[in-house]
Short mmCIF file of N, CA and C in Angstrom, two decimals:
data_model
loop_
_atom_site.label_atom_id
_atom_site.label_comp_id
_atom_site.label_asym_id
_atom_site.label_seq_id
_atom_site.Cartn_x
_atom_site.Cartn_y
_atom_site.Cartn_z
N UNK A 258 35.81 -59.08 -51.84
CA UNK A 258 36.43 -58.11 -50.98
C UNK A 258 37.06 -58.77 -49.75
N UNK A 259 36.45 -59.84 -49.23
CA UNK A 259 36.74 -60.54 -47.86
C UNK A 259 37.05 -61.65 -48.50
N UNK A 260 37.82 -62.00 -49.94
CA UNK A 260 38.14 -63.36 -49.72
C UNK A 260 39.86 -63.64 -49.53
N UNK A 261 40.40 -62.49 -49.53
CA UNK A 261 41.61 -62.68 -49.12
C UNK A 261 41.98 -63.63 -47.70
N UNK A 262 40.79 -63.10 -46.82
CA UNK A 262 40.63 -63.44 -45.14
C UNK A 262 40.53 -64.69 -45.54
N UNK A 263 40.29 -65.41 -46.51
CA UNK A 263 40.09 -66.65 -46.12
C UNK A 263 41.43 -67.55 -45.26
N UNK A 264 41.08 -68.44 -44.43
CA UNK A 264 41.85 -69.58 -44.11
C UNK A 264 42.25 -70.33 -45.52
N UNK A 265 43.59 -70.78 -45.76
CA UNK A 265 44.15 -72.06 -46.76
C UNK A 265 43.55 -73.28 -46.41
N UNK A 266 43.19 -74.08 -47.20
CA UNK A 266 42.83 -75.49 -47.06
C UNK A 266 43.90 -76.31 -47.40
N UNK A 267 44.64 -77.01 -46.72
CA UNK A 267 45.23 -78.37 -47.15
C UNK A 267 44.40 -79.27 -48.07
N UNK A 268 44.86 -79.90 -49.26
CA UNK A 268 44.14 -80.89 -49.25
C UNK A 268 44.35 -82.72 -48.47
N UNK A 269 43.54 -83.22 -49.20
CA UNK A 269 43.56 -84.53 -48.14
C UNK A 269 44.88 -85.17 -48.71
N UNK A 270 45.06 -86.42 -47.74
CA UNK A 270 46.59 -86.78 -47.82
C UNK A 270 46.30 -87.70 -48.72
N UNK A 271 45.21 -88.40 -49.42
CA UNK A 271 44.80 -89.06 -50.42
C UNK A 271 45.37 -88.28 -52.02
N UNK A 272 44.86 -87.22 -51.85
CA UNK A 272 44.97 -86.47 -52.76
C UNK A 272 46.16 -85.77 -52.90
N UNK A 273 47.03 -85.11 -52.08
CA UNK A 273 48.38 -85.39 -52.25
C UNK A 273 49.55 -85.96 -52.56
N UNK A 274 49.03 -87.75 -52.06
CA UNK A 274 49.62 -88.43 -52.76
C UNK A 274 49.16 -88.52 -54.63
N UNK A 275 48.19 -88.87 -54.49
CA UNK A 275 47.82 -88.54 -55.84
C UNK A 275 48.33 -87.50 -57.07
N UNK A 276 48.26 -86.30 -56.60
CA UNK A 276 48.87 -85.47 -57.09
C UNK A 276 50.32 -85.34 -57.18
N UNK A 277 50.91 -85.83 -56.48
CA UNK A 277 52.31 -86.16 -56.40
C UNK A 277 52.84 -87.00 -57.71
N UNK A 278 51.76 -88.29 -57.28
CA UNK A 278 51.73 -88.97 -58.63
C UNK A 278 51.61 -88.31 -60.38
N UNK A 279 51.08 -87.61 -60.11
CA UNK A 279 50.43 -86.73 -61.51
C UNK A 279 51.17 -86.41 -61.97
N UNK A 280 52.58 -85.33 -60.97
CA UNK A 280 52.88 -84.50 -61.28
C UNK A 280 54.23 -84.83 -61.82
N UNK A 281 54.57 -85.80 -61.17
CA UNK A 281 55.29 -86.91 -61.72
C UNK A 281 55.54 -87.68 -62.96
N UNK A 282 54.30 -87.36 -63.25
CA UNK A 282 53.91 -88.59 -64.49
C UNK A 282 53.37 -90.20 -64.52
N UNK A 283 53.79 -90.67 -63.52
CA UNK A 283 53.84 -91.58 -62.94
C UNK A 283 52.23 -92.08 -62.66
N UNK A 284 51.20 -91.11 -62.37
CA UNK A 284 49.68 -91.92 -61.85
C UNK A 284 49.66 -92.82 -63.12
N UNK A 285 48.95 -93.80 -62.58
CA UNK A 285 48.50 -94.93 -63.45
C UNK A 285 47.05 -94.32 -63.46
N UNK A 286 46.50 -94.46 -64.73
CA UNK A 286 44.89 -94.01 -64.82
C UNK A 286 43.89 -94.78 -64.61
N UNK A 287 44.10 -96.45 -64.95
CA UNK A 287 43.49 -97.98 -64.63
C UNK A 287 42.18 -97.30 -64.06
N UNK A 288 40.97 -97.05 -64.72
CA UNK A 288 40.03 -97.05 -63.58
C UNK A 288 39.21 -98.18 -63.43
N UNK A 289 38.32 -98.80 -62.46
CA UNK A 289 37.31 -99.45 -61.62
C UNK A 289 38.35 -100.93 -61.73
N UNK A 290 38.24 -102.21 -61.58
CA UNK A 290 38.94 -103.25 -61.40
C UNK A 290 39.28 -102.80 -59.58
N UNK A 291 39.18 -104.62 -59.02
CA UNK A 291 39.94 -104.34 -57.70
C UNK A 291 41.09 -103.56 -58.03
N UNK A 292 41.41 -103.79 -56.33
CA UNK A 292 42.01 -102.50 -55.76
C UNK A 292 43.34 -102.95 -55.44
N UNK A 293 44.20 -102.05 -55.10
CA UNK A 293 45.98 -102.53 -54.67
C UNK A 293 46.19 -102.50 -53.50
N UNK A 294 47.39 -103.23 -53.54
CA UNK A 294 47.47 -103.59 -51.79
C UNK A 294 48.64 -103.49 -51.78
N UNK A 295 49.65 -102.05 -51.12
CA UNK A 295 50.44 -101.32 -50.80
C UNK A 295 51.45 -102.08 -49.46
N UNK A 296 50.98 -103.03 -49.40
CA UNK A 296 51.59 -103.87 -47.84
C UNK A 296 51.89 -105.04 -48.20
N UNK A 297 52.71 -105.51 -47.21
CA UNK A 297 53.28 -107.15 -47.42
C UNK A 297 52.61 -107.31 -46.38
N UNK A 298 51.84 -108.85 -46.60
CA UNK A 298 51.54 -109.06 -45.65
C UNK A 298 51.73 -110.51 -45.01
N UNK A 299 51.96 -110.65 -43.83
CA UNK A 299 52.38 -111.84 -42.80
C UNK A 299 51.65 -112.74 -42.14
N UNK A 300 51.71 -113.68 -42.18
CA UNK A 300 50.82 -114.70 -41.39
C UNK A 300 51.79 -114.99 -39.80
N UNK A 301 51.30 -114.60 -38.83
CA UNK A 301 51.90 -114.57 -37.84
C UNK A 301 50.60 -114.62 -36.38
N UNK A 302 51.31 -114.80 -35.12
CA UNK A 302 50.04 -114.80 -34.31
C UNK A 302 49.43 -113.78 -34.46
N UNK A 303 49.27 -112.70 -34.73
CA UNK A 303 48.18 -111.74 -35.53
C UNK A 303 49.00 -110.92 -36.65
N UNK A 304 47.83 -111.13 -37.45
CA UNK A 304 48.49 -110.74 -38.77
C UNK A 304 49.75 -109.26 -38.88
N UNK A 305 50.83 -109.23 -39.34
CA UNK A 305 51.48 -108.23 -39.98
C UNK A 305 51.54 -107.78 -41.19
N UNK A 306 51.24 -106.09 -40.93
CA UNK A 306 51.04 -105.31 -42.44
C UNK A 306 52.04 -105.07 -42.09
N UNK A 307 53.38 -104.70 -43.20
CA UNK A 307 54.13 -104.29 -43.63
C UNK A 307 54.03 -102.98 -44.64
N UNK A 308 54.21 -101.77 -44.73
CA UNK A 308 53.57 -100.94 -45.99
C UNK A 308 54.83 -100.91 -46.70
N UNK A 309 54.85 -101.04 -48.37
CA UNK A 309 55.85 -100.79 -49.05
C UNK A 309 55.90 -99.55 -49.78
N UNK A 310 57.02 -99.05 -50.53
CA UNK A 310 57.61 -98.20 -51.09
C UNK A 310 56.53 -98.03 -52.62
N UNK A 311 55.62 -97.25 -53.03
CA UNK A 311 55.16 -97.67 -54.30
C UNK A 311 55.78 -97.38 -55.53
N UNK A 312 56.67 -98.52 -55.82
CA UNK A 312 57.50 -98.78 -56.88
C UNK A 312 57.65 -99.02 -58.36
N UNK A 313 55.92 -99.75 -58.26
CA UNK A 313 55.60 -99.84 -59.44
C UNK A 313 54.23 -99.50 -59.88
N UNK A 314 53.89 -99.80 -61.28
CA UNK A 314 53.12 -99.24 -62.25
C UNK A 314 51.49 -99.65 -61.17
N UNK A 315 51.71 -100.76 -60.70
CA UNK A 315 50.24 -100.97 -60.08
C UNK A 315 49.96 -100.51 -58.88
N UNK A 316 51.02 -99.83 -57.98
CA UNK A 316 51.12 -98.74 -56.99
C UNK A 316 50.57 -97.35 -57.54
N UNK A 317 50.69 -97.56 -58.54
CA UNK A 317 50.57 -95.95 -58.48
C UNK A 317 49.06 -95.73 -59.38
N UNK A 318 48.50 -96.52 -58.34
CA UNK A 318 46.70 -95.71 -58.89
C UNK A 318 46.19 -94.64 -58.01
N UNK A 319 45.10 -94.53 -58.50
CA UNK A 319 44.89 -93.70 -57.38
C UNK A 319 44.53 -94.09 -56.19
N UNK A 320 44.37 -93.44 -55.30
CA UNK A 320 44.51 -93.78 -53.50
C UNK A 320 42.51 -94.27 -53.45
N UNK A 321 41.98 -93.97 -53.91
CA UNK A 321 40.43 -94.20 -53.88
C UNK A 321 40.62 -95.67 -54.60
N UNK A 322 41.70 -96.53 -54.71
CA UNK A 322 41.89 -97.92 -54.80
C UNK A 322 42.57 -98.77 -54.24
N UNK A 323 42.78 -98.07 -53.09
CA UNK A 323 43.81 -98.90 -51.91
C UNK A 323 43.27 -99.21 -51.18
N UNK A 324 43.61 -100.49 -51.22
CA UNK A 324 43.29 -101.59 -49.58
C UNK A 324 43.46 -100.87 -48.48
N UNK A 325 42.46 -100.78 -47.32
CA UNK A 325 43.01 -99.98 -46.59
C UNK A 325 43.00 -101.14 -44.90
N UNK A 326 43.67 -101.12 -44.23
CA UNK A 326 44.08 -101.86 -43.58
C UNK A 326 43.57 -101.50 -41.96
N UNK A 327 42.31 -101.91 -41.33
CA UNK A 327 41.86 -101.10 -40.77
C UNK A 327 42.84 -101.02 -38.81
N UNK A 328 43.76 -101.86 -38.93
CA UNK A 328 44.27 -102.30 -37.70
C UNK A 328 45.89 -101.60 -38.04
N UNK A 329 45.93 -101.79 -38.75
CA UNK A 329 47.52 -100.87 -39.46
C UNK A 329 47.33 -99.75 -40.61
N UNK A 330 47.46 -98.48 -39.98
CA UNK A 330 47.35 -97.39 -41.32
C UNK A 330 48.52 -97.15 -41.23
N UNK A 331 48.88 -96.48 -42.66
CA UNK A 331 49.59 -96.21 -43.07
C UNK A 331 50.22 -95.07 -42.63
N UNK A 332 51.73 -94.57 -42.32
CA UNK A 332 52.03 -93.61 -41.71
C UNK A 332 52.12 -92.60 -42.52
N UNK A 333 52.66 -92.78 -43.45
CA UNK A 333 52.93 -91.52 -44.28
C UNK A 333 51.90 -90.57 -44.17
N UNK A 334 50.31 -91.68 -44.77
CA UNK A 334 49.06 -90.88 -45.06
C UNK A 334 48.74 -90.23 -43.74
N UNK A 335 48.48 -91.32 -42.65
CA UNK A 335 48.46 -90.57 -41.31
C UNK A 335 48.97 -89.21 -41.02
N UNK A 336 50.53 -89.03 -41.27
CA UNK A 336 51.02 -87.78 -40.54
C UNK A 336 50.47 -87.05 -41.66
N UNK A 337 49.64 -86.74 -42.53
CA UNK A 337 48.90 -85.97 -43.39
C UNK A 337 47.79 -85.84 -42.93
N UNK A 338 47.07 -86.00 -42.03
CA UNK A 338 45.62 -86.44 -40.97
C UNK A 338 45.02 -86.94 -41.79
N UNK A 339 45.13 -88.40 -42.79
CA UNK A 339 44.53 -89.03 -42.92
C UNK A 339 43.78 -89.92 -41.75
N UNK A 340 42.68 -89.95 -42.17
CA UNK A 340 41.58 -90.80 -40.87
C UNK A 340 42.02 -91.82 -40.24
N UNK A 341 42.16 -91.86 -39.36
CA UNK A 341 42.35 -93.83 -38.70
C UNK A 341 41.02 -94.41 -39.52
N UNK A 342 41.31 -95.51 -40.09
CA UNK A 342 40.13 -96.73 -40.80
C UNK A 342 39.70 -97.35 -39.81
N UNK A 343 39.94 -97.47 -38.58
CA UNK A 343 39.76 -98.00 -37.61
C UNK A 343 38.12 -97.27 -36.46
N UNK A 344 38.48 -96.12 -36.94
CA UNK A 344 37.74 -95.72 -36.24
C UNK A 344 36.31 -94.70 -36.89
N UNK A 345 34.80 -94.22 -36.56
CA UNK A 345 34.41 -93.63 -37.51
C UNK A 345 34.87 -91.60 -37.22
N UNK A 346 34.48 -91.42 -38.49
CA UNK A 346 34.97 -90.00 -38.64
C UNK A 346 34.43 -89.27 -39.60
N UNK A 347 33.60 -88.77 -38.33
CA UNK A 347 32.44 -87.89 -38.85
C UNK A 347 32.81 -86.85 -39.59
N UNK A 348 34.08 -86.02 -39.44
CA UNK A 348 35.30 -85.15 -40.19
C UNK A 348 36.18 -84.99 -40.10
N UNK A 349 37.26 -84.87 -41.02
CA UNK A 349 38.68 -84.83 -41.08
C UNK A 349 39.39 -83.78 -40.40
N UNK A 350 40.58 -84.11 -39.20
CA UNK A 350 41.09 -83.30 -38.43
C UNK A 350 41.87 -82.54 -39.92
N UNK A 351 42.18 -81.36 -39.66
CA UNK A 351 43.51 -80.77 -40.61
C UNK A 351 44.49 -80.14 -39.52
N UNK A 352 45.63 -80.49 -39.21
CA UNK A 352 46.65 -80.05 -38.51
C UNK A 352 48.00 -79.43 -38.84
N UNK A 353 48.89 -78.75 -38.75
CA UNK A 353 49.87 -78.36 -39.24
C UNK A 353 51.04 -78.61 -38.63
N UNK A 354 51.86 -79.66 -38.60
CA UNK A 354 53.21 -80.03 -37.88
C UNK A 354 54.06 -79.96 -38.79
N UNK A 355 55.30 -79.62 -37.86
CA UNK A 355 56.93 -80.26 -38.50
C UNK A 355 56.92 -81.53 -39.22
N UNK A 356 55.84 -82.63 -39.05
CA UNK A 356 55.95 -84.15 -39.07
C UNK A 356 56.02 -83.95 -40.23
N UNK A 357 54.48 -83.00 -41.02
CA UNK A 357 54.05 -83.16 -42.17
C UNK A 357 54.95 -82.57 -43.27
N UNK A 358 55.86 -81.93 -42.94
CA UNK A 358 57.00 -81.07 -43.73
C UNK A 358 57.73 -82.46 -44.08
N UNK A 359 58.28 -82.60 -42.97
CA UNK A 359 59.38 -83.49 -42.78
C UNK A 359 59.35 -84.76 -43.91
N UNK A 360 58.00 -85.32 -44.01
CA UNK A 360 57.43 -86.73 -44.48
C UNK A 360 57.50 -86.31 -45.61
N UNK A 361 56.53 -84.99 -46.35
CA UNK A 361 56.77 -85.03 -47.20
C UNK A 361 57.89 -84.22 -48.38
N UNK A 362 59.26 -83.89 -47.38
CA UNK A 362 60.53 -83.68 -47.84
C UNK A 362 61.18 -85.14 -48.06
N UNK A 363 60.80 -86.43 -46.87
CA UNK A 363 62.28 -87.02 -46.51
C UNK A 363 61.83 -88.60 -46.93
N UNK A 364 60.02 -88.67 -46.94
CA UNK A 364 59.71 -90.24 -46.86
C UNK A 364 60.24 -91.01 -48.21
N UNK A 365 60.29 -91.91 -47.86
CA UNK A 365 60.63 -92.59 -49.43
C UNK A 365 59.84 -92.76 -50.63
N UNK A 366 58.48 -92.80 -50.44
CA UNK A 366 57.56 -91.92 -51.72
C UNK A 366 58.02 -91.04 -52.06
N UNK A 367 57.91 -90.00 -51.35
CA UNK A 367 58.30 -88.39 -52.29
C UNK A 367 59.73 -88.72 -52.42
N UNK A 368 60.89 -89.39 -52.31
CA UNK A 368 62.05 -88.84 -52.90
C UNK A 368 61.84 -89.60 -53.79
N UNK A 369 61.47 -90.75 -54.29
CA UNK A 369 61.08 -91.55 -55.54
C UNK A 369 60.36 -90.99 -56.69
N UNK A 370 59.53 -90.29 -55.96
CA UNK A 370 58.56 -89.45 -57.27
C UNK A 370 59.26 -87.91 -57.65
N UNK A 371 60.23 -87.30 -56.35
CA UNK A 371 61.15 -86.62 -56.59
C UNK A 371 61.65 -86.64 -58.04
N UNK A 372 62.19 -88.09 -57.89
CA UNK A 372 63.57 -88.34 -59.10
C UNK A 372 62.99 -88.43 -60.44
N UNK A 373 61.55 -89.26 -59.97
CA UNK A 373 60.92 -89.09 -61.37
C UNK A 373 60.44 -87.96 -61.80
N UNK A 374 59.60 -87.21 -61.24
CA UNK A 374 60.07 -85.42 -61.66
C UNK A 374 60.60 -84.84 -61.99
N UNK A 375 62.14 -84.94 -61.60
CA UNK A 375 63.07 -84.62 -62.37
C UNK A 375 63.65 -85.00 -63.80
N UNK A 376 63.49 -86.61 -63.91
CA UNK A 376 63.48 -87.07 -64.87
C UNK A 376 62.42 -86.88 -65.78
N UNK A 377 61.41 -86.61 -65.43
CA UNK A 377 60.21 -86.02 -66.22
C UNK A 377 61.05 -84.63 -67.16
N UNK A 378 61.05 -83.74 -66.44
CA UNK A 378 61.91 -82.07 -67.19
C UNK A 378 62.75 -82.55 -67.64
N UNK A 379 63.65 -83.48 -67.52
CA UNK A 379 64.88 -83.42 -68.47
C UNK A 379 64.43 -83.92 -69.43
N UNK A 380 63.39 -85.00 -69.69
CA UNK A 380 63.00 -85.37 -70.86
C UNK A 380 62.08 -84.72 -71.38
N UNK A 381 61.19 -83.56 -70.71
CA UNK A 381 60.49 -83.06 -71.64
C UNK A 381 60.89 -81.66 -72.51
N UNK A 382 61.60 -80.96 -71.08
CA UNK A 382 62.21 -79.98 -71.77
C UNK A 382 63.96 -79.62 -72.18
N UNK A 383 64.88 -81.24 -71.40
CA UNK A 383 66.00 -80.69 -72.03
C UNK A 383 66.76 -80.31 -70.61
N UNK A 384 67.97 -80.24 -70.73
CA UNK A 384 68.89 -79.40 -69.57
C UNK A 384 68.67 -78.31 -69.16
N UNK A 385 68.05 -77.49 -69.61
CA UNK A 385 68.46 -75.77 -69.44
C UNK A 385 67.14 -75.49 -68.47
N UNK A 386 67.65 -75.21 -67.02
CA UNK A 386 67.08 -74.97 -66.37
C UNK A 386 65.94 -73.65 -66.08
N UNK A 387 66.16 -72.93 -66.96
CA UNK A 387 65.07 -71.95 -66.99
C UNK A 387 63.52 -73.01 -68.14
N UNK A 388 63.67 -73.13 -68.84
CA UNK A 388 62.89 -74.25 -69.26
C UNK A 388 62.01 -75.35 -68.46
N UNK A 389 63.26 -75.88 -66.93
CA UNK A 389 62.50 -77.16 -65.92
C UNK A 389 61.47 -76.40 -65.13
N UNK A 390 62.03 -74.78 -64.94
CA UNK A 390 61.40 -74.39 -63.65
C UNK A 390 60.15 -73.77 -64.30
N UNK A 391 60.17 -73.46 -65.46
CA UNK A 391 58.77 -72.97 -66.28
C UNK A 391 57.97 -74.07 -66.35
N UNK A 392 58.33 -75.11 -66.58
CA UNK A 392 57.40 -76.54 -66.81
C UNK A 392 57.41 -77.33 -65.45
N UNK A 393 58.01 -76.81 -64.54
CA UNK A 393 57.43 -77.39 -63.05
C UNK A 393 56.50 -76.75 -62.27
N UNK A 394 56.77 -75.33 -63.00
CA UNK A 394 55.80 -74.59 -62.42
C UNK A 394 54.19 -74.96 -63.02
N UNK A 395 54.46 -75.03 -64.35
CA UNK A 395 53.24 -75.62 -65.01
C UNK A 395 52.09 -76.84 -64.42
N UNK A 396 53.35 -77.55 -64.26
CA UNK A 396 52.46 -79.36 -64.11
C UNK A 396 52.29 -78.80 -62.43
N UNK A 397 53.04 -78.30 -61.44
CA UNK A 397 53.40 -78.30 -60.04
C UNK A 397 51.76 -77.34 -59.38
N UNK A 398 51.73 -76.44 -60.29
CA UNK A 398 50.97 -74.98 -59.54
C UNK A 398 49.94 -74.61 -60.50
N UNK A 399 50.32 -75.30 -61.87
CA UNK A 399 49.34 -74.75 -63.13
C UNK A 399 49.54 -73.32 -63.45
N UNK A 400 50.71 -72.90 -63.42
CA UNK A 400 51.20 -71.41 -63.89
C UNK A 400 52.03 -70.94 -64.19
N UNK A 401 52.88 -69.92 -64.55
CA UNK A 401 54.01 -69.86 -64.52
C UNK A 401 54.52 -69.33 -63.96
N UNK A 402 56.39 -69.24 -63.65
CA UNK A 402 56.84 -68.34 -62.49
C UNK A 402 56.83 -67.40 -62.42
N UNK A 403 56.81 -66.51 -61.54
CA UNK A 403 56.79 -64.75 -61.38
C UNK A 403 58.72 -64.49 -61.85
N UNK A 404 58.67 -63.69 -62.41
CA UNK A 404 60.37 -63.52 -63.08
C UNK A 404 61.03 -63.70 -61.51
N UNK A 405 60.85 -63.20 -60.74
CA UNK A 405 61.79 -63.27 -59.57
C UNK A 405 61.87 -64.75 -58.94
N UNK A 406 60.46 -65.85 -59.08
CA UNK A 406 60.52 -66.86 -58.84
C UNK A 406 61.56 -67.78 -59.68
N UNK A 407 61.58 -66.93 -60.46
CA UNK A 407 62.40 -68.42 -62.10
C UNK A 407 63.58 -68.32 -61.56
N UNK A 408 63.94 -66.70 -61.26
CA UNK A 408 65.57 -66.39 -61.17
C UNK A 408 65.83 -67.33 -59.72
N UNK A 409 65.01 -67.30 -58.87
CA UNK A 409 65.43 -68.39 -57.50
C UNK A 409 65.99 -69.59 -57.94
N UNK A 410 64.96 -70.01 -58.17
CA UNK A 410 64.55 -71.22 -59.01
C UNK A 410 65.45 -71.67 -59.61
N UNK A 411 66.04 -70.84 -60.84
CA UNK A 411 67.41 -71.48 -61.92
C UNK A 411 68.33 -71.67 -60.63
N UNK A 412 68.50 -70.50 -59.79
CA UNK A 412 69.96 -70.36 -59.05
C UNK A 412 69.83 -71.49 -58.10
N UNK A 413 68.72 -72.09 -56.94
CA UNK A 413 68.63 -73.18 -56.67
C UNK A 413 68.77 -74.47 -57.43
N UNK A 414 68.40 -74.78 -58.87
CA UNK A 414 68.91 -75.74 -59.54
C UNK A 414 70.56 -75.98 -59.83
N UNK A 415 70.97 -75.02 -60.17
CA UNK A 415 72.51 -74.71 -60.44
C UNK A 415 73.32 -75.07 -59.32
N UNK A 416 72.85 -74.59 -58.14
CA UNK A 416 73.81 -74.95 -56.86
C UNK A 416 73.29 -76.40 -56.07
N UNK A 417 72.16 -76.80 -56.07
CA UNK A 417 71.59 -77.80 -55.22
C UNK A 417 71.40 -79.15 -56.27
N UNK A 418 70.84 -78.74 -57.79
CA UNK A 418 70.47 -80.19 -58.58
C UNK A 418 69.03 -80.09 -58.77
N UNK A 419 68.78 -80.44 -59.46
CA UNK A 419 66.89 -80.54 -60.37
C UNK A 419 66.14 -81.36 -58.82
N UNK A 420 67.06 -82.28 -58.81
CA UNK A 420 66.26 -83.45 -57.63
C UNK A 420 66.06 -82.14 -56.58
N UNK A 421 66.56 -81.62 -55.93
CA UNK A 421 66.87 -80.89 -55.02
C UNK A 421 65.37 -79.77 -54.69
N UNK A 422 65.77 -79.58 -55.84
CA UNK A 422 64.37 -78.45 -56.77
C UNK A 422 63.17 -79.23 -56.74
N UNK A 423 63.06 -80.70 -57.16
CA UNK A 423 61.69 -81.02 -57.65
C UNK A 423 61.14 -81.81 -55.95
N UNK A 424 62.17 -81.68 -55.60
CA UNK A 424 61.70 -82.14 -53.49
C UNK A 424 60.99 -80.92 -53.18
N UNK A 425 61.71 -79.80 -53.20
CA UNK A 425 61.43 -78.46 -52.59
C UNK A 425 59.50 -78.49 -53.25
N UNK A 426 59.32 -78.46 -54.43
CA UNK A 426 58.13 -78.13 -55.54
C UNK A 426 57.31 -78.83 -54.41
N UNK A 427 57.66 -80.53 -54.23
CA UNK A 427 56.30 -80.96 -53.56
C UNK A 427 55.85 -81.15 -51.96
N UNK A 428 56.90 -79.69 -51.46
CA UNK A 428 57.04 -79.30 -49.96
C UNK A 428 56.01 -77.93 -49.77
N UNK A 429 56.24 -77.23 -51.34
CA UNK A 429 55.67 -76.00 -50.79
C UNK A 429 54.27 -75.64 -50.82
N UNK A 430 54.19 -74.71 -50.20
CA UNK A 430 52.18 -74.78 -49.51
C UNK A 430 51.21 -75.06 -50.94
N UNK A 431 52.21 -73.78 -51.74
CA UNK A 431 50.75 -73.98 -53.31
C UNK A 431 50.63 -75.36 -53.75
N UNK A 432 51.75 -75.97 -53.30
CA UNK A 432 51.13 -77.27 -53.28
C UNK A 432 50.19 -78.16 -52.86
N UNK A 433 50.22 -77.84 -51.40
CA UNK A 433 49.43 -79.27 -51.09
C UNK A 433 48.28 -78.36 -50.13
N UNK A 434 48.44 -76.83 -50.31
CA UNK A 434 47.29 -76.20 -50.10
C UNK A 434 46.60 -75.53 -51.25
N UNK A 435 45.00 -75.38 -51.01
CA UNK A 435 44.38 -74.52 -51.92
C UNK A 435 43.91 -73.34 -51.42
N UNK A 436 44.41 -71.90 -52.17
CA UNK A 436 44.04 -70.71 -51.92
C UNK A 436 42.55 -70.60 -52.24
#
């Protein structure tokens, strides 16, 4: 009766990325073996992390296998209130900014896993966009669209592009919140 009242939970920015990955196609499953290391790193009067773009097949494990760098975190995860490693944390802030929209519309992860998303639907289901937005809805939300959602949906693909569409998918709340 009172669970409508509930507050949304974000999930963690670990798990976002992750899921991003999934949804993509793209997670690598590799489990236990060391771990990846997402940074270039520099020998200089104190060391430089560099974080890179995760490009390839050994980037894309899951985040519960990343080096984590306790003097340089990572921004992306950060503006997601991932924890400073640096410091202890007894619990995870959850915050809601423009930043976190923004990062994960514009950073260069998500438009990469964007494209592969897209490229995912065309190869699984083909051109015809009532088909991408049924099977994005699938892998994206685990459901399918409400008829008025599909009809958006096609008409945003048609005028903007699949890429366009599969950015929007990993912006919106049922995403990276749980009801």
């Amino acid at each position: 009766r009172l669970l409508w009242r509930q507050n949304a939970h974000r999930i963690e920015a670990e798990a976002i990325r992750d899921a991003v990955l999934s949804v993509s196609g793209k997670l690598n499953l590799q489990a236990g073996g060391p771990g990846f290391e997402d940074f270039q790193y520099q020998e200089a009067y104190a060391p430089i992390y560099t974080y890179i773009t995760a490009d390839k097949p050994e980037l894309w494990r899951r985040s519960v296998y990343r080096y984590i760098v306790r003097t340089t975190p990572d921004q992306f995860l950060a503006t997601l209130d991932c924890p400073d490693p640096a410091n202890m944390t007894p619990a995870r802030l959850t915050t809601t900014t423009p930043l976190q929209s923004l990062a994960l519309y514009n950073n260069a992860f998500m438009l990469q896993q964007a494209q592969y998303f897209a490229d995912r639907l065309v190869s699984e289901v083909g051109d015809e966009p009532p088909k991408q937005v049924q099977r994005a809805f699938l892998l994206a939300f685990g459901r399918l669209p409400a008829t008025q959602e599909e009809q958006l949906a096609v008409r945003f693909i048609e005028q903007e592009g699949l890429f366009a569409f599969c950015r929007s998918v990993f912006n919106a709340n049922e995403f990276v919140y749980v009801d």
